[in-house]
Coordinates of C-alpha atoms in Angstrom, one line a residue:
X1 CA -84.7 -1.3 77.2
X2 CA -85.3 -3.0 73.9
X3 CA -82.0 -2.2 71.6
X4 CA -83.3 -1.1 67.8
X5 CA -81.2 -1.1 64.6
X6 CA -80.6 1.5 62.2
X7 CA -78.2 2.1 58.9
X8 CA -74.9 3.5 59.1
X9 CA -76.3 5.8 55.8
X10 CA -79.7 6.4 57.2
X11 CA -80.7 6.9 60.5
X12 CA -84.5 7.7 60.7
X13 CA -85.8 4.3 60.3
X14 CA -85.3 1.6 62.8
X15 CA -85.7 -1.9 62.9
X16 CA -85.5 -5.2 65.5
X17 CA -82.7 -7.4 65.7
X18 CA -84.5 -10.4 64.2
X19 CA -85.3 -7.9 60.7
X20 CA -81.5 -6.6 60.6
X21 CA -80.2 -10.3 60.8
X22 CA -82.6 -11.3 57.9
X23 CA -81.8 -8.6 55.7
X24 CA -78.1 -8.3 56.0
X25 CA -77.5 -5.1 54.5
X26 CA -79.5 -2.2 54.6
X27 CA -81.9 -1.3 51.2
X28 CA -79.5 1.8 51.2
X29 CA -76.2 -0.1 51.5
X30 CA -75.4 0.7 54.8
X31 CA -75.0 -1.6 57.6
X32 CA -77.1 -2.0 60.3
X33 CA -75.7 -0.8 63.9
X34 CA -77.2 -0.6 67.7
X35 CA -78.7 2.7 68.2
X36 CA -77.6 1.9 71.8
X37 CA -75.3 -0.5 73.2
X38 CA -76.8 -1.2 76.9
X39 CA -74.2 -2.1 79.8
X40 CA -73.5 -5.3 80.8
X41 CA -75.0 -5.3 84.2
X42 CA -73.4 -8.5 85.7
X43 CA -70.2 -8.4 87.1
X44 CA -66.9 -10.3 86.4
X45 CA -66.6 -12.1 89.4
X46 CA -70.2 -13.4 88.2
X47 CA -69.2 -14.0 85.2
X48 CA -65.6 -15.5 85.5
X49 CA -68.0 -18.5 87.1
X50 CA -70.2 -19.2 84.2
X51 CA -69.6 -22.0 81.0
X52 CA -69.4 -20.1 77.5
X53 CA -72.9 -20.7 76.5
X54 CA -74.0 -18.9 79.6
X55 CA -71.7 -15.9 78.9
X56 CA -73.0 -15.7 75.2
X57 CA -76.4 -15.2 76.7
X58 CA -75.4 -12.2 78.9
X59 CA -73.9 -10.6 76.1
X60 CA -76.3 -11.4 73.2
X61 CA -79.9 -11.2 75.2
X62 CA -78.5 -7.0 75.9
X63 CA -78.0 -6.7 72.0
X64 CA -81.1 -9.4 70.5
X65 CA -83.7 -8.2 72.7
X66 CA -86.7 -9.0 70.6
X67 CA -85.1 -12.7 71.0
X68 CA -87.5 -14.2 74.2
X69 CA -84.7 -16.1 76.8
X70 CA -86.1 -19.7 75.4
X71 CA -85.3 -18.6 71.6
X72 CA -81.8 -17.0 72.3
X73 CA -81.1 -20.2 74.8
X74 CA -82.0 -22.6 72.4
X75 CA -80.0 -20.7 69.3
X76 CA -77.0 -21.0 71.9
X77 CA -76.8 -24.3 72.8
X78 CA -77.9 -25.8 68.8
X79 CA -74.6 -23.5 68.2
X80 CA -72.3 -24.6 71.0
X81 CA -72.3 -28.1 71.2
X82 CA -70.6 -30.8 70.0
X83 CA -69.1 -29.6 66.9
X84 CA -66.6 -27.7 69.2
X85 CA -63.5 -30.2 70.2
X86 CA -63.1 -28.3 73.6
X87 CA -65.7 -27.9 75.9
X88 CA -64.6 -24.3 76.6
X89 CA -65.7 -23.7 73.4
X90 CA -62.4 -20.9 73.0
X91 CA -59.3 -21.6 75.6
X92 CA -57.1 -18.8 76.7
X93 CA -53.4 -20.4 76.1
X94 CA -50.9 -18.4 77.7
X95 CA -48.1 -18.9 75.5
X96 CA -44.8 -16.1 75.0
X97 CA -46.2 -13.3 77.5
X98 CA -49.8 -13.0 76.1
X99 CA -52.9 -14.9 76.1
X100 CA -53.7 -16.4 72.8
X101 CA -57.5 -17.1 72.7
X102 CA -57.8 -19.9 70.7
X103 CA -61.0 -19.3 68.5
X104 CA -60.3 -22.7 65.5
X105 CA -62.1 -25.2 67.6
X106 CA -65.2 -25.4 65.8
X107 CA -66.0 -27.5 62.5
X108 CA -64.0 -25.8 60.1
X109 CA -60.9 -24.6 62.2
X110 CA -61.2 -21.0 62.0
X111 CA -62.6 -18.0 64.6
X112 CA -65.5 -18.2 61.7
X113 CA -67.3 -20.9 63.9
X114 CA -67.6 -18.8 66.3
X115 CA -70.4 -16.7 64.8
X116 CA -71.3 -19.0 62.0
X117 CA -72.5 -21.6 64.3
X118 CA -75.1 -19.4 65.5
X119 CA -75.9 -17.8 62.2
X120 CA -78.2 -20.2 61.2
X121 CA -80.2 -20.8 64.0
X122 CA -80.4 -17.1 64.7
X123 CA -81.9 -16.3 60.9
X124 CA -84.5 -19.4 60.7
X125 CA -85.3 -17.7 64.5
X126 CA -86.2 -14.8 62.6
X127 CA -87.7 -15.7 59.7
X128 CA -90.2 -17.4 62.0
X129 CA -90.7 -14.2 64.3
X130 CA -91.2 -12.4 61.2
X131 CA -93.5 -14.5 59.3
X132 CA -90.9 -14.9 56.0
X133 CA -92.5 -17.4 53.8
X134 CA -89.6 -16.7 51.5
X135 CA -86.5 -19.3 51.2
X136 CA -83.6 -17.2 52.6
X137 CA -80.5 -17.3 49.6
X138 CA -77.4 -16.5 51.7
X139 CA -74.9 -14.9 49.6
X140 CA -71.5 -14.2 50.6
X141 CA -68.0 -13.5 49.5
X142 CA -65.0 -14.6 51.6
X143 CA -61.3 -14.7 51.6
X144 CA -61.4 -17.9 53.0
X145 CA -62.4 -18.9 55.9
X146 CA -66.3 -17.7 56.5
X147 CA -67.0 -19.6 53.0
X148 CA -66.5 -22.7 54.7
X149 CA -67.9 -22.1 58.0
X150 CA -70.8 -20.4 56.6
X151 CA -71.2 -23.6 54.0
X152 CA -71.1 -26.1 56.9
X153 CA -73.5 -23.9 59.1
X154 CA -75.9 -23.7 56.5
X155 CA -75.6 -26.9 54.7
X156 CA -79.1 -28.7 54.1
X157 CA -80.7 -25.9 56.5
X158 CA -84.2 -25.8 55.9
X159 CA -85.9 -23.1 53.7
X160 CA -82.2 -21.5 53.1
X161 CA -79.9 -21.8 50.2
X162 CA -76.0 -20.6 50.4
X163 CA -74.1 -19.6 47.5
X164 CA -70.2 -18.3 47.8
X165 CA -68.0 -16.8 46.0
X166 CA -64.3 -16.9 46.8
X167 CA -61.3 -15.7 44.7
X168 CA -60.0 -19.1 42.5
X169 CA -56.6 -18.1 43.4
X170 CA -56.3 -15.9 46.1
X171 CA -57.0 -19.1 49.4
X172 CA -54.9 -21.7 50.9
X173 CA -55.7 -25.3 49.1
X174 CA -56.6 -26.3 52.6
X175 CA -59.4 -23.7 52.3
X176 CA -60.1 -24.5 48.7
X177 CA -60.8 -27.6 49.4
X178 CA -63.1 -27.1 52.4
X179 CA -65.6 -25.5 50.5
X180 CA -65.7 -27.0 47.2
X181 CA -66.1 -30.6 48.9
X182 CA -68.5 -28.8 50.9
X183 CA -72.0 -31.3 50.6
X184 CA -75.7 -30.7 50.8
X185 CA -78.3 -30.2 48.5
X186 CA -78.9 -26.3 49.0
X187 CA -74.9 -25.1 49.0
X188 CA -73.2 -23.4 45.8
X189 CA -69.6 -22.9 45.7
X190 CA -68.2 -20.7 42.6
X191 CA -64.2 -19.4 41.9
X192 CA -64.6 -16.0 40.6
X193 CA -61.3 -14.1 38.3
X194 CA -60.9 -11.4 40.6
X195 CA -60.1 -10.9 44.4
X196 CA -61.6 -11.0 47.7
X197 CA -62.7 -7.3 47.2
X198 CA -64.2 -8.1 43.6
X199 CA -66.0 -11.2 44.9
X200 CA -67.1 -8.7 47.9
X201 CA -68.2 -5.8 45.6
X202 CA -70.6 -8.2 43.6
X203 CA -72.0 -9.2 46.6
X204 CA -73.1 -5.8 47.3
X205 CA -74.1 -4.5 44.3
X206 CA -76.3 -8.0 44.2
X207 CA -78.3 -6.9 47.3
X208 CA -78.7 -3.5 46.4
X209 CA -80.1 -4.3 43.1
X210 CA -83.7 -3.4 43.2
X211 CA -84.8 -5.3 40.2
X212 CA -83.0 -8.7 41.1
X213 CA -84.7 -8.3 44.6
X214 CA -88.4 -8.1 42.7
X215 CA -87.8 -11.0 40.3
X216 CA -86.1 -12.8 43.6
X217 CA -89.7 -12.6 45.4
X218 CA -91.4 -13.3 42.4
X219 CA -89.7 -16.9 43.0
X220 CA -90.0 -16.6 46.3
X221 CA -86.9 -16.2 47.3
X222 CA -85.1 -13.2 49.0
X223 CA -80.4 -12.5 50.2
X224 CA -79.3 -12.1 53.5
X225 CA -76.0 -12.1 54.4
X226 CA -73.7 -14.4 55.9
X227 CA -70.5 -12.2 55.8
X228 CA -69.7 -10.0 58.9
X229 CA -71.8 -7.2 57.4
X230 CA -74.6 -8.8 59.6
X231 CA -75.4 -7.7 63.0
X232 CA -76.5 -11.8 63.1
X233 CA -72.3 -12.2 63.0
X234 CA -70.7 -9.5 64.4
X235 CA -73.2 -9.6 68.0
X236 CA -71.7 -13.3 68.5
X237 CA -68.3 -12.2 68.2
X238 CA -68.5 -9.8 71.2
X239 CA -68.6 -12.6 73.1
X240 CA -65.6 -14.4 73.2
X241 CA -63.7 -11.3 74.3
X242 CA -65.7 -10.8 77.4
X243 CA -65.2 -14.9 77.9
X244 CA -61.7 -14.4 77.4
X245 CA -61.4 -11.7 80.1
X246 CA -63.9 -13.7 83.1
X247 CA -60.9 -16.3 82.6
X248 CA -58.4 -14.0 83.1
X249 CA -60.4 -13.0 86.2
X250 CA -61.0 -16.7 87.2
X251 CA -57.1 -18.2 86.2
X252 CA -56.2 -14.7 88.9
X253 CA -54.1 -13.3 86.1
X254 CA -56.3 -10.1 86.4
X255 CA -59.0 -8.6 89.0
X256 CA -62.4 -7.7 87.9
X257 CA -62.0 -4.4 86.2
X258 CA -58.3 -4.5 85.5
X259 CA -58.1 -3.4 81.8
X260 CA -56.4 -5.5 79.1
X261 CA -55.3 -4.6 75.6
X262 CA -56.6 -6.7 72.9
X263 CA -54.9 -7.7 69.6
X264 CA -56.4 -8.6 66.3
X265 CA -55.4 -9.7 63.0
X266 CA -57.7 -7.7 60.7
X267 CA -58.9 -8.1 57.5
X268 CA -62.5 -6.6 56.9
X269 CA -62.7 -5.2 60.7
X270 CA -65.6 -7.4 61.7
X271 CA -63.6 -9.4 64.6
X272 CA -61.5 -5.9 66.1
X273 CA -65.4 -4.4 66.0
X274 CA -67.1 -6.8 68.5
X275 CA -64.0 -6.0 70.5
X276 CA -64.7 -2.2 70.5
X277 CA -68.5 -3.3 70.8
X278 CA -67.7 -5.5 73.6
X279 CA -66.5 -2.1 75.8
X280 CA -69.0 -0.2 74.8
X281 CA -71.0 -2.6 77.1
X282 CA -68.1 -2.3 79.4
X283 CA -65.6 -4.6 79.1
X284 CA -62.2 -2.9 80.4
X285 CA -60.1 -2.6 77.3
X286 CA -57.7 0.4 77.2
X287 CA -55.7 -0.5 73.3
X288 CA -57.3 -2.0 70.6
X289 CA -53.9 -3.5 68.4
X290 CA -55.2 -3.8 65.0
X291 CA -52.6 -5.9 63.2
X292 CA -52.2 -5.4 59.0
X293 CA -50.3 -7.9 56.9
X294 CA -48.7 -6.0 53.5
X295 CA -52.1 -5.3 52.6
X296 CA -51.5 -2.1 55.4
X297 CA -54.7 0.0 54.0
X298 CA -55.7 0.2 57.6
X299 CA -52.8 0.9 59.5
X300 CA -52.3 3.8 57.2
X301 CA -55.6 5.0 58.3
X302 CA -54.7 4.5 61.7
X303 CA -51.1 6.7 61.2
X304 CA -52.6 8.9 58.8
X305 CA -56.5 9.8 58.8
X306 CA -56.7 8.8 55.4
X307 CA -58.3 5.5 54.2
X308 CA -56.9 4.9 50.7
X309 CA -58.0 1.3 48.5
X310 CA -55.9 2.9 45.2
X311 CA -52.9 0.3 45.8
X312 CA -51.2 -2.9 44.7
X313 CA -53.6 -6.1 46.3
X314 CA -51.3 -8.4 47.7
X315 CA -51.5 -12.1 48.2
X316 CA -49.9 -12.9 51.3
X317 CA -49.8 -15.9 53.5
X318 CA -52.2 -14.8 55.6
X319 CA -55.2 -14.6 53.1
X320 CA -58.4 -14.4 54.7
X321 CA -57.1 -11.0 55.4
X322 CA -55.6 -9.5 51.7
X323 CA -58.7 -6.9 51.6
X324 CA -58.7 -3.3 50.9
X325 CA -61.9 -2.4 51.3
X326 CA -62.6 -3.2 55.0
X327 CA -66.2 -2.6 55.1
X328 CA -67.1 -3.0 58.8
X329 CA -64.4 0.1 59.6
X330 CA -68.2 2.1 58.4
X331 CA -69.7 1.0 61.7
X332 CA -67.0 2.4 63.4
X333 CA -67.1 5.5 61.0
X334 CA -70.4 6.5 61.4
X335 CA -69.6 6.1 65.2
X336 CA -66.7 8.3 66.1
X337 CA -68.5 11.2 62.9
X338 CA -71.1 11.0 66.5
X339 CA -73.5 8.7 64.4
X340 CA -74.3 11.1 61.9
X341 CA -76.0 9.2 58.7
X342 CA -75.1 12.0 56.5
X343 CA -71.2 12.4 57.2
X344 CA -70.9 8.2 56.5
X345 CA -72.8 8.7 53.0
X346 CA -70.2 11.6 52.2
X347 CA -67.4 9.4 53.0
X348 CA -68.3 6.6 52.2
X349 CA -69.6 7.9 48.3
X350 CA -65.8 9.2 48.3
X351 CA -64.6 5.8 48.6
X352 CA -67.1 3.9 45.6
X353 CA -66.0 7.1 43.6
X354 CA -62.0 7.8 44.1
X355 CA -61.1 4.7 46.4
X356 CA -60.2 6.9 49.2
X357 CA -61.6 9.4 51.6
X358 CA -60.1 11.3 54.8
X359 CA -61.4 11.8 58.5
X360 CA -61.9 15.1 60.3
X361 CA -59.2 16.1 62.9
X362 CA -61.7 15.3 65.1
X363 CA -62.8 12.2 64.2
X364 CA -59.3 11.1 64.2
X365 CA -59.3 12.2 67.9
X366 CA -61.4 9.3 68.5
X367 CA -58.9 6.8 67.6
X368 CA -56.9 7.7 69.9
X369 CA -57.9 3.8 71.8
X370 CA -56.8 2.2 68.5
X371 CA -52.7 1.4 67.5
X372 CA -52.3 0.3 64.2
X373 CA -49.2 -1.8 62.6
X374 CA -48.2 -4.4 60.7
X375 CA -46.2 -7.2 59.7
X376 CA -44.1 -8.3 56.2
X377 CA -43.9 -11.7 55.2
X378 CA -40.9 -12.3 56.5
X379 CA -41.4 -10.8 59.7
X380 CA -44.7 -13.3 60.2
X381 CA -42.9 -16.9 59.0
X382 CA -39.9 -15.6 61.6
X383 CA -42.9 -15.4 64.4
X384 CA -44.1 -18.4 63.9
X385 CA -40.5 -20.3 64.1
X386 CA -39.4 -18.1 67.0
X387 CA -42.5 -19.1 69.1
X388 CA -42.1 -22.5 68.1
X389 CA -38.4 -22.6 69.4
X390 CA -39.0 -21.2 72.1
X391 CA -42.5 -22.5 73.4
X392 CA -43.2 -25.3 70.8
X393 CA -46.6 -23.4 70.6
X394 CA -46.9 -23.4 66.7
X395 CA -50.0 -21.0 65.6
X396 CA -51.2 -20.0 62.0
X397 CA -50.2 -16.8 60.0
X398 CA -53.0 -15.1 60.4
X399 CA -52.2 -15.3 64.3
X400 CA -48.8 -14.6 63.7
X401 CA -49.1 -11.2 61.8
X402 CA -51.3 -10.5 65.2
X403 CA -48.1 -11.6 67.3
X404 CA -45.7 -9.9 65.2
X405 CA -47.0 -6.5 65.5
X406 CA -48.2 -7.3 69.3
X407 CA -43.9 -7.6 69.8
X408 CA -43.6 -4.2 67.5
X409 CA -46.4 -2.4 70.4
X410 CA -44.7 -3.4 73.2
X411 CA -40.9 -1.8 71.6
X412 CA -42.9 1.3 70.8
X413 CA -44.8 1.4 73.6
X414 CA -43.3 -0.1 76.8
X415 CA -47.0 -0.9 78.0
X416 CA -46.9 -4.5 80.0
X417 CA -50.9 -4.4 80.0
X418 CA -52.1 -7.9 80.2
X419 CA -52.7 -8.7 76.7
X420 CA -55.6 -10.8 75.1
X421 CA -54.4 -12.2 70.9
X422 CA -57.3 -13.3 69.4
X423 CA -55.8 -16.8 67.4
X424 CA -58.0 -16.7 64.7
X425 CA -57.5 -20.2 62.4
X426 CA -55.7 -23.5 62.7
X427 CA -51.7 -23.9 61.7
X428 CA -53.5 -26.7 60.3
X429 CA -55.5 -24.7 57.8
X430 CA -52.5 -23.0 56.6
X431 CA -50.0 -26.0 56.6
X432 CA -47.6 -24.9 53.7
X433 CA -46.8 -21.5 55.1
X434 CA -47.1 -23.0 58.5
X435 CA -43.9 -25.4 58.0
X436 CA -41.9 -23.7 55.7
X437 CA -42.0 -21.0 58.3
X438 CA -40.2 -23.5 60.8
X439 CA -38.1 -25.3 58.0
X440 CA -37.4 -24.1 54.7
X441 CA -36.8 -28.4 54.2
X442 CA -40.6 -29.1 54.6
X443 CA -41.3 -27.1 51.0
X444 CA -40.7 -30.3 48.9
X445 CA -43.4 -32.2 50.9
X446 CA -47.3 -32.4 49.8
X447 CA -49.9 -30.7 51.6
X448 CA -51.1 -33.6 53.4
X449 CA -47.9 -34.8 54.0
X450 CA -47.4 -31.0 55.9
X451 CA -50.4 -32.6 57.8
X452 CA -49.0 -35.3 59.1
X453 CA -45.2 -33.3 59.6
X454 CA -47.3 -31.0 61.8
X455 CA -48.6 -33.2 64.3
X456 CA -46.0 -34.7 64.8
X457 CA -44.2 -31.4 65.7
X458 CA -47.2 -30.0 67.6
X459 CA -48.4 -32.8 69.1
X460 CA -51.8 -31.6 68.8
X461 CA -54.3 -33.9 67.3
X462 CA -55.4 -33.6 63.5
X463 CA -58.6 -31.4 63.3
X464 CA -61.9 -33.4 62.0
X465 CA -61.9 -31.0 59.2
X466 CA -58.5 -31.9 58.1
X467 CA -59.1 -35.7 57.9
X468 CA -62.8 -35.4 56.4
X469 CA -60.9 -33.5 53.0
X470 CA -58.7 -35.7 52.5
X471 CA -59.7 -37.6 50.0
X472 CA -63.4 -35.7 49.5
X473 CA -64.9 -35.7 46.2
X474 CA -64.7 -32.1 44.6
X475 CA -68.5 -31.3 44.3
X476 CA -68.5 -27.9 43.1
X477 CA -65.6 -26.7 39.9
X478 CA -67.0 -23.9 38.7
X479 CA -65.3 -20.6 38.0
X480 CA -66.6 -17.3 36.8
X481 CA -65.3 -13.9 35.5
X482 CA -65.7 -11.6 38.5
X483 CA -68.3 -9.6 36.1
X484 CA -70.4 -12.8 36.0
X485 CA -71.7 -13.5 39.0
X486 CA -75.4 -12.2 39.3
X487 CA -75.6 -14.5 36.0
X488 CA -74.2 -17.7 38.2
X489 CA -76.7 -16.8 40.6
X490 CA -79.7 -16.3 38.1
X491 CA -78.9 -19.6 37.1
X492 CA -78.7 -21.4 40.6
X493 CA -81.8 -19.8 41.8
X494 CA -83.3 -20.8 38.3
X495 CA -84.5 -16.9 37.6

């Protein structure tokens, strides 16, 4: 049964797979969901036999069906290839009583890869399915990591160009420098005054801006979207949690159909999503553990019903997840309001109007799956040095915020549930935090010496990524006001 898209604000008109991956967002501003998500109609056993690359194509030929088998097959194995360091693709650690599913082994060190690889060969898939004669501009706005990965997957791509915008002071320098070394002739890297949710917000008003899109084609050129707002992202993502589980099946830490509780650090709900996705096809998950750093917006939703941007943005040490407006939580909206198109635009008008809005009794019913916490600054560096004394596992803030408030679920809770933490970047990319966290000591020390102090501690070798930015030239320096980006783009695109 072929699986059609429709718009979280408008659900009359439907489109393939291949049309919702080239245009991103929808013309109305919505985003673009399944109107069904089929089963998963091979079993674990089955599965808990196969290589990742056969897994993704389970998984992604029920949700891409306009994609033939030799299309999807051949986006799969362009994506999972070499530029991974593991074969596996994503290992399942066992490290302090859960399974950390390792998702930093592709070319850029964050879980990013693990959509962004595919990205590219899924869009120029259907830009050929759907006769484009248009370059493709992918414009996107990231707290970090997808910049990179999305610059990397897209560099020198034919008939695409990539611009990004990130907030100039609001990333690691390790992910600063990743992107504005980033080469190839069709990339564009620009700083914007603002944060993550400014940078995000001009995104969108860019693709919903009628008169842009007409002088765009003029030029022959037309936006998608590289950020998790695209079905192109988030259907690759579902993936690695069913992978995660056939290990568990295969290592005999669970039998098929056991459920397991999954946790994820959570910034603009993209990655906890394909989770929830992922068991709408089936997957047995009983808690979704959506972990907040002091940017809590969404574990006050979680406690209270109420979603509620109108607070202090915080820049943590985990920063690809300081966001307040979480814009994949409208998938999940428009899905427990019982996909009703009309009860997202009401809510969703309520946010762009008074930066808050507030669910129905009802529709906080069916949360119920979902526990929401989160963890300070302090409670996350103290994670990462008590599972590096105690293990001499050392993981990245981003993973530790997940750990933290994994510890904080089990106290509240009691539940032993075999539990999957999805790891989501490199201690590498995150260095500073990273050692300081172990050893206040290490704060007097370079960045790149960090490097260095941190494999030696880990053992683990330095990532690719890590040595190629070194000493990299700076290729792209410039910095915008956060009101001035559709000019920055009329420039690159010579409009």
């Amino acid at each position: 049964m072929a699986v059609m898209y429709k718009s979280t604000r408008n659900d009359k008109d439907k489109i393939t797979a291949s049309q919702a991956i080239l245009k991103g967002l929808s013309d109305d501003g919505g985003l673009f969901v399944p109107d069904n998500i089929p089963a998963l109609d091979v079993d674990f056993e089955t599965l808990s036999k196969m290589t990742y690359q056969q897994v993704a194509y389970e998984v992604m030929s029920r949700m891409l069906t306009d994609f033939t088998e030799e299309e999807l097959k051949h986006c799969i194995n362009s994506a999972y290839d070499s530029k991974f360091d593991t074969d596996v693709i994503a290992p399942l650690v066992k490290k302090a009583g859960a399974n950390y599913l390792e998702l930093f082994h592709g070319s850029t060190i964050a879980f990013k890869d693990m959509a962004l690889s595919i990205l590219p060969y899924l869009l120029v898939t259907s830009a050929k399915k759907n006769n484009v004669k248009n370059e493709i501009v992918i414009l996107t706005a990231t707290s970090g990591d997808t910049g990179k990965a999305a610059l990397a997957g897209f560099a020198d791509v034919p008939g695409t160009k990539i611009i990004v915008f990130y907030p100039k002071n609001g990333v690691s320098p390790i992910q600063e420098k990743q992107m504005v070394t980033q080469k190839g002739d069709n990339t564009s890297v620009i700083g914007i005054i603002g944060n993550f949710d400014d940078a995000q917000t001009g995104v969108k008003n860019m693709f919903n801006d009628k008169e842009l899109a007409k002088v765009m084609d003029e030029k022959g050129y037309q936006f998608s979207s590289a950020n998790s707002i695209n079905i192109g992202r988030l259907v690759p993502q579902m993936v690695y949690y069913v992978y995660a589980y056939s290990r568990m099946v295969a290592n005999g830490e669970i039998k098929a159909g056991d459920k397991i509780n999954v946790v994820v650090p959570t910034g603009n709900f993209g990655n906890i999503l394909a989770a929830y996705y992922a068991k709408e096809m089936g997957l047995p998950v009983a808690k979704f553990i959506c972990a907040s750093n002091e940017n809590k917006v969404l574990y006050d939703f979680f406690e209270t019903g109420v979603y509620d941007r109108n607070r202090e943005f915080i820049l943590t040490s985990s920063p690809s997840m300081d966001i307040l407006i979480s814009s994949n939580l409208e998938r999940l909206i428009y899905r427990i309001a019982g996909d009703s198109a009309e009860k997202d635009v009401e809510l969703m008008t309520a946010l762009s109007t008074t930066g808050k809005y507030e669910i129905s009794a009802d529709m906080k019913g069916k949360l119920s799956e979902f526990y929401g916490n989160y963890a300070s600054e302090k409670e996350t560096a103290d994670t990462i040095k008590r599972v590096y004394d105690a293990e001499g596992y050392i993981m990245d803030t981003h993973t530790a915020v997940a750990a933290t408030v994994y510890e904080k679920y089990k106290e509240a809770t009691g539940d032993t549930t075999p539990t999957v933490i999805a790891s989501t970047a490199s201690p590498y990319k995150f260095t500073r935090s990273v050692m300081e966290a172990i050893d206040s000591a290490y704060a007097s020390k370079s960045d790149f010496e960090l490097v260095d102090e941190l494999n030696k501690l880990s053992k683990v070798k330095i990532p690719q990524a890590i040595e190629d930015i070194r000493s990299a030239k700076v290729l792209h320096d410039t910095v915008c006001d956060k009101s001035e980006m559709e000019a920055q783009v009329r420039r690159i695109l010579a409009l």
